[in-house]
Coordinates of C-alpha atoms in Angstrom, one line a residue:
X1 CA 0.0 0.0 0.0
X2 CA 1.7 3.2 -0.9
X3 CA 1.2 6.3 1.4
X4 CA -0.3 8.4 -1.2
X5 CA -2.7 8.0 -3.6
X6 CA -2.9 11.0 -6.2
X7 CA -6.2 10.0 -8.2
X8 CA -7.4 12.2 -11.5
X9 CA -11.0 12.1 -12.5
X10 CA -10.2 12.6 -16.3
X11 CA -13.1 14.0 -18.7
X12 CA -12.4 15.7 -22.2
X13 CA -9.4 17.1 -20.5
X14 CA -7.3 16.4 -23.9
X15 CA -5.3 20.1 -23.9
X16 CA -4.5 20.0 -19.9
X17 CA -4.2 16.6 -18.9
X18 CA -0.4 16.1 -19.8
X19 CA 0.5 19.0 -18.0
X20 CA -1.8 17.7 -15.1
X21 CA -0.3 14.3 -15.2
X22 CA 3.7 15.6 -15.7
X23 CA 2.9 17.8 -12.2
X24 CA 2.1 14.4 -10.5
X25 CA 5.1 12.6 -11.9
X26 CA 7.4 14.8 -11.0
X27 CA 6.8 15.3 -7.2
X28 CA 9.7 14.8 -4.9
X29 CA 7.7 12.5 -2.5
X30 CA 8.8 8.9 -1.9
X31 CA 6.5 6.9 -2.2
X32 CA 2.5 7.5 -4.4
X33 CA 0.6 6.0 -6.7
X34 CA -1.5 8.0 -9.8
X35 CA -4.8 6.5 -10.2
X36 CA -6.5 8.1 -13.6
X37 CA -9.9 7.0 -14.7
X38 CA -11.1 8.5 -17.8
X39 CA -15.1 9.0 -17.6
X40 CA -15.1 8.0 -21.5
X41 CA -14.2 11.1 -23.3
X42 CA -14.8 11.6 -26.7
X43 CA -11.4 13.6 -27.0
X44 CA -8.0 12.6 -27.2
X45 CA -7.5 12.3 -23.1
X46 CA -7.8 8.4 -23.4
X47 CA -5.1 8.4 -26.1
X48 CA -2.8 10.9 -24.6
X49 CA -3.2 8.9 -21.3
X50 CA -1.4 6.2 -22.4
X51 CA 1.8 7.4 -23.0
X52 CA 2.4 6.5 -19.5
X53 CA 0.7 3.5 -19.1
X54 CA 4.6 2.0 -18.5
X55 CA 5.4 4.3 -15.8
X56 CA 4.7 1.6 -12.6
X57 CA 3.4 4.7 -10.4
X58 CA 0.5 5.1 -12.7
X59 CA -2.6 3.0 -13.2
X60 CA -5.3 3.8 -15.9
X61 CA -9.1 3.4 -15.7
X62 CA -11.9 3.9 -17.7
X63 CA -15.7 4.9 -16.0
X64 CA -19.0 4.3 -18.1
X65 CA -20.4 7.3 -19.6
X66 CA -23.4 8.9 -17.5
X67 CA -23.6 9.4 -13.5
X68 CA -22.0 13.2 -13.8
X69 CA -19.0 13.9 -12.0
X70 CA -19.6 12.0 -8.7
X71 CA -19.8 8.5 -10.7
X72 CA -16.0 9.1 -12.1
X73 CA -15.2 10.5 -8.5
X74 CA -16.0 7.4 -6.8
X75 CA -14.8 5.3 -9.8
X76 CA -11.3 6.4 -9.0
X77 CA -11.7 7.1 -5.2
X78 CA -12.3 4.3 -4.9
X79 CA -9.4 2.5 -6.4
X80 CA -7.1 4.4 -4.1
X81 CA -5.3 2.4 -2.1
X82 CA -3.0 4.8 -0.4
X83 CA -3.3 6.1 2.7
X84 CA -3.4 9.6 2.3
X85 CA -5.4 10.6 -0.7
X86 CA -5.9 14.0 -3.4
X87 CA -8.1 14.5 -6.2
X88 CA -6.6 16.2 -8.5
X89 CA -9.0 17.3 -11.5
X90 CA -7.5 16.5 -14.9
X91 CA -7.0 20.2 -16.1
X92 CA -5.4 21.4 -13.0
X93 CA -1.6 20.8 -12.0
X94 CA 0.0 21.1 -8.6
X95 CA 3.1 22.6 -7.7
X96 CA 6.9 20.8 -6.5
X97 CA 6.7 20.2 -2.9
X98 CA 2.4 19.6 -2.5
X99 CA 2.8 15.9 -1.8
X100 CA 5.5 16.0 0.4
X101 CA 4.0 18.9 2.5
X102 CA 0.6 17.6 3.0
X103 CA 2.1 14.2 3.5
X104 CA 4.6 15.8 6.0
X105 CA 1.8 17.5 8.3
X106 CA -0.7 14.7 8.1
X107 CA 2.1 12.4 9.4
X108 CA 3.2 14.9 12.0
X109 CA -0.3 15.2 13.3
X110 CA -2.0 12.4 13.8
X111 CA -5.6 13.7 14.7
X112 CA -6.0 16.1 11.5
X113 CA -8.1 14.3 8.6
X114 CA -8.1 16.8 6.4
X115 CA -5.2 19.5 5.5
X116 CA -5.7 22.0 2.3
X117 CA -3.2 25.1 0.6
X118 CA -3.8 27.9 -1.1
X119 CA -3.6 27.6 -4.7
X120 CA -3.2 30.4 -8.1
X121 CA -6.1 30.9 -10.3
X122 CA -5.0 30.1 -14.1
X123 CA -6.3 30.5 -17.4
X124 CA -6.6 28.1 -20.4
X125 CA -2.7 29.0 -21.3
X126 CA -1.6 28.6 -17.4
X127 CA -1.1 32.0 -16.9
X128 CA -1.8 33.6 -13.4
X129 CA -5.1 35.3 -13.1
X130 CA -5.4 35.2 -9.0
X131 CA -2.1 34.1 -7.2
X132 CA -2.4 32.8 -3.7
X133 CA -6.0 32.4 -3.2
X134 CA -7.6 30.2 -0.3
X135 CA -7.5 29.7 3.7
X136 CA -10.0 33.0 3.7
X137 CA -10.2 33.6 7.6
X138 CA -8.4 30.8 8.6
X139 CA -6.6 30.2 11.6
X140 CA -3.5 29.0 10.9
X141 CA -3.0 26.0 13.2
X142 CA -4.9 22.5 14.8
X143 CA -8.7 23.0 15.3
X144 CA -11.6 21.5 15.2
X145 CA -12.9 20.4 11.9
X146 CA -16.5 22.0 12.2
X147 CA -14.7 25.2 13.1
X148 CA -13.0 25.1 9.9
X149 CA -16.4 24.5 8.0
X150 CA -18.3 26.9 10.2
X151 CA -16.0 29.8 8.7
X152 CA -16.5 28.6 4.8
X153 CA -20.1 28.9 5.4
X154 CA -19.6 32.5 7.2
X155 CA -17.4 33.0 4.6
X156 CA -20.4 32.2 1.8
X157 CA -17.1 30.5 -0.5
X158 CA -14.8 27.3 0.0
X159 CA -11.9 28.5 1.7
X160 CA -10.1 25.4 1.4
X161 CA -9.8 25.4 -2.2
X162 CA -10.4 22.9 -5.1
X163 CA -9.3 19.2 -4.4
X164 CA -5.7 19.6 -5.9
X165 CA -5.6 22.0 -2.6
X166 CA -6.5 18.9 -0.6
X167 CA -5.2 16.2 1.1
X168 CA -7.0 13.9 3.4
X169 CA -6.7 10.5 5.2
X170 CA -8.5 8.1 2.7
X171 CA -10.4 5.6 5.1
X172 CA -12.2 8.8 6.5
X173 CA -13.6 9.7 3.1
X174 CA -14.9 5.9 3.1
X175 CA -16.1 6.1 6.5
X176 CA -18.2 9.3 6.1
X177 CA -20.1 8.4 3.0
X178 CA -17.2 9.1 -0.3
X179 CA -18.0 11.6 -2.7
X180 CA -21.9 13.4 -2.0
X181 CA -22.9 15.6 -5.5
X182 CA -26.2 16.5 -3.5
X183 CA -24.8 20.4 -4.1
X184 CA -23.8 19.3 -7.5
X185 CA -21.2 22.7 -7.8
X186 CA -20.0 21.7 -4.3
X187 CA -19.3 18.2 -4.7
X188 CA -15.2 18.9 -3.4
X189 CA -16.7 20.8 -0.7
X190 CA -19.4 18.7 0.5
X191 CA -16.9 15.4 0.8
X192 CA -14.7 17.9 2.9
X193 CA -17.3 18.6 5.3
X194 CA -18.5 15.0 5.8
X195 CA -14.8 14.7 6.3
X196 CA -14.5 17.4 8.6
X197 CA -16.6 16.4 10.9
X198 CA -15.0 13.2 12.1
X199 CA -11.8 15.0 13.3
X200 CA -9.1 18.2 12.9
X201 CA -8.5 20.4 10.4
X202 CA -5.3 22.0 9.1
X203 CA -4.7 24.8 7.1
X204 CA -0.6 24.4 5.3
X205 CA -0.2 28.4 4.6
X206 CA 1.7 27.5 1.1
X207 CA 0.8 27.9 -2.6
X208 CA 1.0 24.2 -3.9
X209 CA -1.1 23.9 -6.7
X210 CA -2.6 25.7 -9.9
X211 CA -6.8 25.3 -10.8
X212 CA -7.2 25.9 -14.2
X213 CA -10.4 28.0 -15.5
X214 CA -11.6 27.2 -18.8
X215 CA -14.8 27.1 -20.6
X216 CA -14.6 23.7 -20.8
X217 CA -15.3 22.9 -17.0
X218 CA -18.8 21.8 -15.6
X219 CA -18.6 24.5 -13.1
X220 CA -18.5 27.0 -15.4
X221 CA -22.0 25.9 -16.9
X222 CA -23.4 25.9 -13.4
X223 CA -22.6 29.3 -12.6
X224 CA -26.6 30.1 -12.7
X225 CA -26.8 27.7 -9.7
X226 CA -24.2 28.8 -7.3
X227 CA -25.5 30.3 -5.3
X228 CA -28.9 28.8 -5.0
X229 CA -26.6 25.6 -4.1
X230 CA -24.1 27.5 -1.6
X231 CA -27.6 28.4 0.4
X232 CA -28.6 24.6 0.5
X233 CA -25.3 23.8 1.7
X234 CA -24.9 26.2 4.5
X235 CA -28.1 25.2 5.8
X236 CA -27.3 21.3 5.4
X237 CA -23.9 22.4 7.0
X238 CA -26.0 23.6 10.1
X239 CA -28.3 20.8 10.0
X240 CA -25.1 18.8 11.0
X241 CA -23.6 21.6 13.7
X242 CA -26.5 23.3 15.2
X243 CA -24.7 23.4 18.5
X244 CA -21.7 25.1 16.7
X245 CA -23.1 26.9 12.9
X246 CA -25.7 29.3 14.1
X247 CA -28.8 30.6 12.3
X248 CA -26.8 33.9 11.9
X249 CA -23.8 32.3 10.5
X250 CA -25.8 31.0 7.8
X251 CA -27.3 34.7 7.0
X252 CA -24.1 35.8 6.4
X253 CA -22.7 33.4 4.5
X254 CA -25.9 33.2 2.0
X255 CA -25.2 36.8 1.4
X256 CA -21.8 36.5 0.9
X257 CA -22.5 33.8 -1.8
X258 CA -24.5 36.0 -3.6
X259 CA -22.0 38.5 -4.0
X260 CA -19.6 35.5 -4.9
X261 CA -21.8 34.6 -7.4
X262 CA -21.9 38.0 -9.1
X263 CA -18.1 38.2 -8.7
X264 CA -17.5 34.5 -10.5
X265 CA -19.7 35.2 -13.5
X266 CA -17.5 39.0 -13.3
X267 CA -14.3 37.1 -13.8
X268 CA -15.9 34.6 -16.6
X269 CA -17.0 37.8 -18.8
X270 CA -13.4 39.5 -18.3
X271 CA -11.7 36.8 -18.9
X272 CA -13.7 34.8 -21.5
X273 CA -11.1 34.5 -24.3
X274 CA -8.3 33.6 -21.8
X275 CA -10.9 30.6 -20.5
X276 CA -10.2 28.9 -24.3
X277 CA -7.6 26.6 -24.7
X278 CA -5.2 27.1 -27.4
X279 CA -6.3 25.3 -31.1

């Protein structure tokens, strides 16, 4: 059993997912595995994949079309057999160093299931749109994993980041349910919460990976719904925590959505052509 398991949800990725897969590859950490299941693209992603289908760190899957993003979540969640485990969507790349850091303050504390970074915000060409976003309000140490979900939904945004921020023990993901797409735009944030709740939190105050925007991403379609779905969550979030995510705490953070909402579908007007990959 290796001690990390980096696994890559692959769909019509075919520009990014070299670059994705490279940023895996070469990490300095000892000892992972790359799990990639490819959720039957019509693209090249399936091809491109195997040009590493010799490397032994690597194994490639395939997922049957249908069943939306949570079906090729689980598909290759579930084929994890490390014991620390990341999803890393197959446009986005992380940074040298991520595996080794997460790894390093997992092992150094014991009662933390779940530790996230800050990431840069890129466009289709990789280029830095955002640098250093994530850990909004954060303290920067051991706490409680509710507290740490009690301040995203003040917060009305994920302050831990997309999953190539994240790092998290993988029988805790299996314990509390795997992958939930009941807030189908918070899918990554959901599973960290279910997580969250069975232990500590901690934040590493480093920028460690890179999520790519493009117009190719399901997120981007859903930008309608965000913030319809951030409200559901917040009060799901407190049906969880009443003793700990007040009433009031879910006001704020449903306003706070909104105005995250408006800013998303801001930064998707301004930069629309930099959201296409190159032909």
């Amino acid at each position: 059993m290796p001690k990390y398991s980096v696994v890559v949800p692959a769909f019509q990725n075919a520009p990014f997912i070299e670059a994705c897969v490279r940023s895996v590859l070469s990490q300095n950490h000892p000892d992972f595995e790359l799990v990639i299941a490819d959720h039957s693209s019509t693209d090249d992603t399936a091809a491109l994949l195997e040009r590493y289908a010799d490397d032994p760190r690597v194994r490639l899957l395939s997922t049957p079309p249908g069943g939306g993003a949570e079906a090729n979540w689980r598909r290759v969640s579930e084929a994890a057999t490390g014991e620390y485990l990341k999803l890393l969507p197959g446009d986005d790349v992380l940074y040298p160093g991520a595996l080794a850091a997460h790894s390093g303050a997992l092992d150094a504390h014991p009662r933390v299931v779940l530790v996230s970074s800050r990431r840069d915000i890129v466009d289709a060409r990789g280029r830095v749109t955002i640098a250093g976003r994530g850990l909004q309000g954060v303290r920067r140490a051991v706490q409680p994993g509710v507290d740490a979900v009690r301040q995203t939904v003040r917060r009305g945004t994920n302050v831990f980041g997309e999953p190539g921020c994240v790092t998290f023990r993988r029988t805790e993901l299996e314990a509390a349910g795997g992958w939930d797409a009941r807030f189908p735009y918070l899918i990554d944030q959901t599973g960290y919460t279910k997580v969250l709740m069975r232990g500590d939190y901690l934040p590493v105050d480093s920028v460690l990976a890179a999520f790519r925007v493009n117009d190719a991403q399901w997120s981007v379609a859903l930008v309608n719904d965000q913030a319809g779905q951030a409200k559901a969550y917040h009060a799901w979030c407190r049906s969880l925590a009443p003793d700990r995510i007040s009433a009031s705490d879910v006001r704020l953070g449903d306003r706070r959505a909104e105005l995250m909402a408006l800013a998303r579908r801001a930064y998707y007007v301004v930069n629309g052509r930099r959201m296409r990959a190159a032909a």
